[in-house]
XYZ file of C-alpha atoms in Angstrom:
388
model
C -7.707 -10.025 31.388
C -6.470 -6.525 32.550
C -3.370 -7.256 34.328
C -1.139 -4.274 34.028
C 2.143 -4.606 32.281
C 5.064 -5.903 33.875
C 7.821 -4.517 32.085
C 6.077 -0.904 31.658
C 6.033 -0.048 35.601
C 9.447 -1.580 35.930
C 10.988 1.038 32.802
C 14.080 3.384 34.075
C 13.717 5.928 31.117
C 10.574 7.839 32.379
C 9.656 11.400 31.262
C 13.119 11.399 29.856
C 13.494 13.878 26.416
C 14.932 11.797 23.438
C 14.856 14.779 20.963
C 14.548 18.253 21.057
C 14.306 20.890 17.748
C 15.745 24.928 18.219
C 17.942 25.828 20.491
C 15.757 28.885 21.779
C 14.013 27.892 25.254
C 10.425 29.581 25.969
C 9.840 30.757 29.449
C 8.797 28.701 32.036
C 5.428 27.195 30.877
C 2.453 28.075 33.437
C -0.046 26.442 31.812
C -2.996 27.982 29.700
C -5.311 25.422 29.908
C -6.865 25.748 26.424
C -8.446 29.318 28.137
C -9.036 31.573 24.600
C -7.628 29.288 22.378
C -9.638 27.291 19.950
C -8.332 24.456 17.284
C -10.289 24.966 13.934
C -10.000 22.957 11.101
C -8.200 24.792 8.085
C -10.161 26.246 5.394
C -13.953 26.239 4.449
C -16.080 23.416 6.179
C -17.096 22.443 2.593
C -13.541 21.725 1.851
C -13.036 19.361 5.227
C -14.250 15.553 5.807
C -16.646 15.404 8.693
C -18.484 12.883 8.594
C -18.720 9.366 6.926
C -19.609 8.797 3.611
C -19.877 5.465 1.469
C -17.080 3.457 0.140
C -16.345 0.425 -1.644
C -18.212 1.566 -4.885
C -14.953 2.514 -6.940
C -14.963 2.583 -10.582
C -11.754 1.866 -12.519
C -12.632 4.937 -14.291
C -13.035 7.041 -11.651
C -10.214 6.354 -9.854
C -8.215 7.118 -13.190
C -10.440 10.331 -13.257
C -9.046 11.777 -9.860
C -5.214 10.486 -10.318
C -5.540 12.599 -13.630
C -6.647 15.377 -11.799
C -3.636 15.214 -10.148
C -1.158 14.795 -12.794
C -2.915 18.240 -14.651
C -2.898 20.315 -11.601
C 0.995 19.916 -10.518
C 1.694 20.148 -14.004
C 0.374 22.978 -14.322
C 2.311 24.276 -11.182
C 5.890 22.628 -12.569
C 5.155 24.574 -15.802
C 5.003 27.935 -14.816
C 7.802 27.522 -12.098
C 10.326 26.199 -13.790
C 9.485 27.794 -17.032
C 8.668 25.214 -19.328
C 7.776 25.661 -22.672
C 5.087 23.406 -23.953
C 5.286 20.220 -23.226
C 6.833 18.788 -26.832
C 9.620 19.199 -28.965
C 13.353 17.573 -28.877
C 14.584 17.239 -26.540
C 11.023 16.537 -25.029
C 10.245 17.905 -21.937
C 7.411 15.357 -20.362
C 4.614 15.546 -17.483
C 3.617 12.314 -15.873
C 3.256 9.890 -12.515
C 6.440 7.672 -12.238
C 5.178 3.547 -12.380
C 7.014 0.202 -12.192
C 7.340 -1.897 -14.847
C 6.515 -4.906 -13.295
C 4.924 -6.198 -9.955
C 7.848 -5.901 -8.257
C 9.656 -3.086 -6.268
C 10.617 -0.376 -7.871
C 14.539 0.087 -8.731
C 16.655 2.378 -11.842
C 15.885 -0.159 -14.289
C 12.106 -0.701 -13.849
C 10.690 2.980 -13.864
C 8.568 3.934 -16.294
C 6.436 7.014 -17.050
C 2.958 7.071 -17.532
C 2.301 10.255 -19.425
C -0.876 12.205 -18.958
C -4.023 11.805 -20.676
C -4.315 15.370 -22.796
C -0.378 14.699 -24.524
C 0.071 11.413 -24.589
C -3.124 9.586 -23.782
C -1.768 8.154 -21.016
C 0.840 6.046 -22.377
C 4.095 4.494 -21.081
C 7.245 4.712 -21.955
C 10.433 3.365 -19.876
C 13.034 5.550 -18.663
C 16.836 5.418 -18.405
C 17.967 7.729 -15.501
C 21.949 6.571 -16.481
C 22.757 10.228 -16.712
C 21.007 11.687 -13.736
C 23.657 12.171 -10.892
C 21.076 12.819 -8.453
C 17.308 11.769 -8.157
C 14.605 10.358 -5.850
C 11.669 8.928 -6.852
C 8.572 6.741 -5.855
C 5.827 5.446 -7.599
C 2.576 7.485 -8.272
C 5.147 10.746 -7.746
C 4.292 13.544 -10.120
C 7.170 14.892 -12.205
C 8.070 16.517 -15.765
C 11.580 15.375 -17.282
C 13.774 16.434 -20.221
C 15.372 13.727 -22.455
C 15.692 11.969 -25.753
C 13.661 9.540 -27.096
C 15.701 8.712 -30.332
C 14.673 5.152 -30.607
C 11.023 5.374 -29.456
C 11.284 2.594 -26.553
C 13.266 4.340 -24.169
C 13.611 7.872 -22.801
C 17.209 8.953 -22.012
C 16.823 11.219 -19.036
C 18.781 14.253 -18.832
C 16.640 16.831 -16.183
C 14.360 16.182 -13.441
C 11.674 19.133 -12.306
C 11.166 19.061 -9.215
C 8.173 19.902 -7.399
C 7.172 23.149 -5.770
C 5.640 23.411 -1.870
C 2.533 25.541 -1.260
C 3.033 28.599 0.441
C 2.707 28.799 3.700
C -0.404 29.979 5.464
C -0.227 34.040 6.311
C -2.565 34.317 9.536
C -4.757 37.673 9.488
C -3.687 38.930 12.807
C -0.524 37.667 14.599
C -0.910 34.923 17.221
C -2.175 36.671 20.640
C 0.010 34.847 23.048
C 2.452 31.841 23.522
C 0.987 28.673 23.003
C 1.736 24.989 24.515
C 0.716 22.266 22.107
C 1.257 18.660 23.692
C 0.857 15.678 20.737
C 0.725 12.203 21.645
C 0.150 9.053 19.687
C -1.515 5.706 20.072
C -1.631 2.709 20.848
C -1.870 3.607 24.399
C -1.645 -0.014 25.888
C 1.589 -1.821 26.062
C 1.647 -4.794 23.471
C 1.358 -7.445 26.293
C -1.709 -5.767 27.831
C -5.106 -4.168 27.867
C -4.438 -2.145 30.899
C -4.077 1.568 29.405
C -1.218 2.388 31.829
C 0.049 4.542 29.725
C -3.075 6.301 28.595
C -3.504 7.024 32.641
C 0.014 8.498 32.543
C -0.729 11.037 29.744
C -3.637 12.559 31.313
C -1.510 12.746 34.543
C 0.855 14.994 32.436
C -1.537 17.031 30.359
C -3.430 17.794 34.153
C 1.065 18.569 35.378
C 1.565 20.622 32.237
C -2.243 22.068 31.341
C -1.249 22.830 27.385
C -3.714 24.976 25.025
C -3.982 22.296 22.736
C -3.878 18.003 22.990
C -3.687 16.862 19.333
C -4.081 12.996 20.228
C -4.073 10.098 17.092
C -5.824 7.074 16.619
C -5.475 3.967 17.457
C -7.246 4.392 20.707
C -8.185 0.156 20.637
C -5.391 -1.465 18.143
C -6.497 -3.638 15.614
C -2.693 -5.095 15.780
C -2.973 -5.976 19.443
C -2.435 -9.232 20.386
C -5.894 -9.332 22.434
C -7.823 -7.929 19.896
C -6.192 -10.067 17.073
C -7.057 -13.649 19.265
C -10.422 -12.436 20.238
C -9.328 -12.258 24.089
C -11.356 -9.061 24.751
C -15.067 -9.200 26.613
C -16.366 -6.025 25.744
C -17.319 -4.875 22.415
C -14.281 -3.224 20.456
C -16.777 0.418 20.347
C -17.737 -0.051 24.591
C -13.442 -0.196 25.146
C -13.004 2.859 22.685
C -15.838 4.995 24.671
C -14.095 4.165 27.992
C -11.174 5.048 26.828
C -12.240 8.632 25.281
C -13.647 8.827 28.723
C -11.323 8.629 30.702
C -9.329 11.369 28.495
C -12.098 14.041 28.109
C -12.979 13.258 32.048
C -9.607 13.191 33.540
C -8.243 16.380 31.285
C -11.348 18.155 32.662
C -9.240 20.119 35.437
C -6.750 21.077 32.954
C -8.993 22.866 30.213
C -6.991 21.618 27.759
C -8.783 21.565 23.665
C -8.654 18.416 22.898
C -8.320 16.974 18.943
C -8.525 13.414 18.002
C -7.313 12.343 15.142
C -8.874 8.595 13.732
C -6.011 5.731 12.419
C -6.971 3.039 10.170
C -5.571 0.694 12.765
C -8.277 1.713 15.266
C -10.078 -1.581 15.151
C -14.057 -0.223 15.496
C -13.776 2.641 13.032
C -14.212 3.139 9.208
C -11.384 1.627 7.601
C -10.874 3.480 4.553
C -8.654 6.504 3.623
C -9.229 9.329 3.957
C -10.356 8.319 7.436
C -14.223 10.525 8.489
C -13.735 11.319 12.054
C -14.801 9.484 15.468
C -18.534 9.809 16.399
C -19.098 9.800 19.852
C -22.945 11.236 20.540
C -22.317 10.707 24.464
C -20.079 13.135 24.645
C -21.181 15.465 27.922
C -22.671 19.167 26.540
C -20.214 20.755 29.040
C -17.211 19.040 27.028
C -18.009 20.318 23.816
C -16.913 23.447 23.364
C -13.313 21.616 24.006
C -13.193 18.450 22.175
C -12.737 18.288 18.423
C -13.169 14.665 16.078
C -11.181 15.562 13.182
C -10.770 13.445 9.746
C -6.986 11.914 8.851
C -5.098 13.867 7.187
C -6.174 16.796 8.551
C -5.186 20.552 8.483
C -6.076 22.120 11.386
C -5.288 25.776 12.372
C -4.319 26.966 15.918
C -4.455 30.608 16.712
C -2.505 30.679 12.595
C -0.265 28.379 13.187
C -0.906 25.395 10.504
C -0.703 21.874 11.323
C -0.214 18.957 9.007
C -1.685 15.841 10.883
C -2.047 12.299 9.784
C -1.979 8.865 11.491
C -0.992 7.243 8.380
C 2.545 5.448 8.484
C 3.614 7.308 4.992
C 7.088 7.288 6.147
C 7.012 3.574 6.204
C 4.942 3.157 3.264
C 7.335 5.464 1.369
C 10.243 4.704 2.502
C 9.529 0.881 1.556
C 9.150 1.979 -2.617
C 11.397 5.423 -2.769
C 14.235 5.122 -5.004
C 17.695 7.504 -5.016
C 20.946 8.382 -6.453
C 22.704 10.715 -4.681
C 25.984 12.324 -5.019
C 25.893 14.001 -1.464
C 25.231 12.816 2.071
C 21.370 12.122 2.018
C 19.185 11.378 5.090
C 16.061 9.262 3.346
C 13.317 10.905 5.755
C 13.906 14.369 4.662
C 13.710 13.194 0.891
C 9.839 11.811 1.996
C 8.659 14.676 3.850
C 10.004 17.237 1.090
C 8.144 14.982 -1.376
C 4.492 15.465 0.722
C 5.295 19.226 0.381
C 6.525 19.345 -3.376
C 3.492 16.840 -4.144
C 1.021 18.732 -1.896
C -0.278 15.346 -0.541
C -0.492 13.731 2.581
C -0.570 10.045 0.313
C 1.151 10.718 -2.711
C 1.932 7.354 -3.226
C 0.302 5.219 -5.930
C -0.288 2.268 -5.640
C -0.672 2.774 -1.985
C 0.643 0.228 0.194
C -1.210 -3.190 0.382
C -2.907 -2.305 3.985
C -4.710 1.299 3.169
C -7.772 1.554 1.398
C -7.679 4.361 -0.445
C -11.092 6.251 -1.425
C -9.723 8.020 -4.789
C -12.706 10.764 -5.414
C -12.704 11.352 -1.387
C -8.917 11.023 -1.251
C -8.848 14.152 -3.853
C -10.628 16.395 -1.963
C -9.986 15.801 1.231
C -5.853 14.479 0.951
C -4.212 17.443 -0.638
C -2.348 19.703 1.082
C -4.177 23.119 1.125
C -0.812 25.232 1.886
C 2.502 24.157 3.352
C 1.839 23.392 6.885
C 4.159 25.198 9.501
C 4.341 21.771 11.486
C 4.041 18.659 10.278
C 3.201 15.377 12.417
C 3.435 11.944 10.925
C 3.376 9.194 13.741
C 5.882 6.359 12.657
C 6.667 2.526 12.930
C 9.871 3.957 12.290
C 12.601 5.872 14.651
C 11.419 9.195 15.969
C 12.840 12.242 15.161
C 12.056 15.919 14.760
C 13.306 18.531 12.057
């Protein structure tokens, strides 16, 4: 069944830039080839998923436990930044996670606020945001508001706190020499084909351009292919992934590239839970090793200290779907999302997550925070591309 795709050898657009960022061009690129230059994960080991663990034992409780967590730890952070007295008095000043009142989408009238456990024992109370000229807000995003509550049913919203972003990473020593980091993201078939023409077509251009690093995400075999979803394939799902890794770490070989893979819950052999451990791939040659990193999603992962935020995870979709805003200003709906991963320090912050992730709460707070601002931050998207 691998006839290569019509349409894909017959495109006019090839190798054609669609967006640039900066107007400052580096000099000519001569390749490093990955030569000094090592990817590490950021932070302690300890503090880093790497390998998989067991899921589907979730307690109510302890997924209550970790949101909780949460809730204390940015409040803590929106407290001492903006100031706040206790959290009390009248006008009240509140911390809590924004809800919906209902089953339904979120919109003005249905948010509530589900106060945290150590004030208000977790209760709810609804919220009238009538006299906020400008706010944006999602479901399961952490926040601490100012209002009345004269009647006791409804809050009367007069200030929003905003969040506050981690600082940014301050590497030791400064970065040795100019680096070329290529990024590249999955599926790597067309939709009406199993061929990986384009897969065969990236390595030709990491081998052209030899960059330090190849951050490449998941999914490598996609569980929303057509073949896989009608059963059409006559290999095992695990036998297509390990040909295709294969070909990458074989045909990048002349290149010296480093070479990260990031996992996606749409890659149809893996763990399917969030956070995602990474691939396991035992066969991988000795000689490879020292350039091939399996890495969890999300992932933080430090090149010669320069911080990258990297997950697989359509949040910009997933968001975008539930956000709600009033602006009074011209407002561009992806920057509102990405601010609110770095003001919520998490690469999920929304709760309940979208119907097709399954989220590992007690995993998903250790290993989905953000543990400083990342200096670049790469979220593959169902949506338009763009860069900032």
């Amino acid at each position: 069944s691998v006839t290569p795709s019509q349409k894909y050898t017959a495109r006019g657009s090839r190798g054609e830039v669609v967006a640039s960022f900066g107007s400052v061009q580096g000099p000519s690129w001569s390749g490093g080839g990955g030569r000094g230059c090592t990817p590490k994960v950021f932070g302690s080991p300890e503090e880093n998923l790497t390998k998989s663990y067991k899921f589907m034992f979730q307690k109510a409780l302890d997924i209550r436990e970790a949101l909780s967590w949460r809730i204390e730890e940015l409040g803590d952070v929106l407290k001492s930044h903006h100031h706040l007295e206790d959290f009390a008095s009248e006008p009240v000043t509140v911390l809590g996670q924004i809800g919906c009142d209902s089953n339904g989408k979120l919109n003005a009238k249905s948010v509530v606020l589900e106060g945290d456990r150590e004030r208000s024992s977790g209760g709810q109370i609804p919220l009238d945001l009538s006299e906020l000229k400008e706010y944006s807000l999602f479901p399961g995003q952490i926040v601490a508001l100012e209002g009345t509550n004269s009647t006791g049913k409804r809050m009367v919203v007069s200030k929003l706190y905003e969040g506050v972003p981690l600082p940014f990473h301050t590497p030791t020593e400064p970065a040795p020499e100019q680096r070329m980091v290529l990024v590249a993201c999955g599926p790597y078939t067309t939709s009406d084909s199993i061929a990986y023409d384009p897969l065969t077509d990236l390595v030709e251009v990491i081998c052209r351009d030899r960059p330090d690093v190849c951050v490449l995400f998941g999914p490598f075999l996609d569980a929303k292919h057509e073949q896989v979803e009608n059963c059409q394939l006559l290999g095992f799902f695990a036998e297509v992934f390990k040909l295709c890794l294969k070909t990458i770490i074989e045909g990048t070989r002349s290149a010296g590239s480093q070479l990260v893979f990031v996992p996606s819950l749409r890659d149809v052999h893996h763990d399917y839970v969030y956070p995602q451990p990474p691939f396991l791939y035992p066969e991988l040659p000795k000689d490879d090793k020292p350039r091939v990193h399996f890495v969890s999603d999300p992932c933080t992962l430090e090149v010669d200290g320069v911080v990258f935020g990297l997950t697989s995870t359509d949040l910009l979709f997933h968001m975008g779907a539930e956000e709600i805003s009033s602006s009074s200003g011209i407002s561009d709906r992806f920057t509102r999302i990405l601010k609110h991963i770095l003001t919520q320090r998490s690469y999920y912050p929304l709760y309940p997550p979208s119907e097709e992730l399954n989220v590992d709460y007690e995993n998903f707070y250790s290993y989905a925070s953000l543990p400083v601002t990342p200096d670049v931050l790469v979220t593959p998207s169902e949506l338009r591309y763009f860069v900032k």
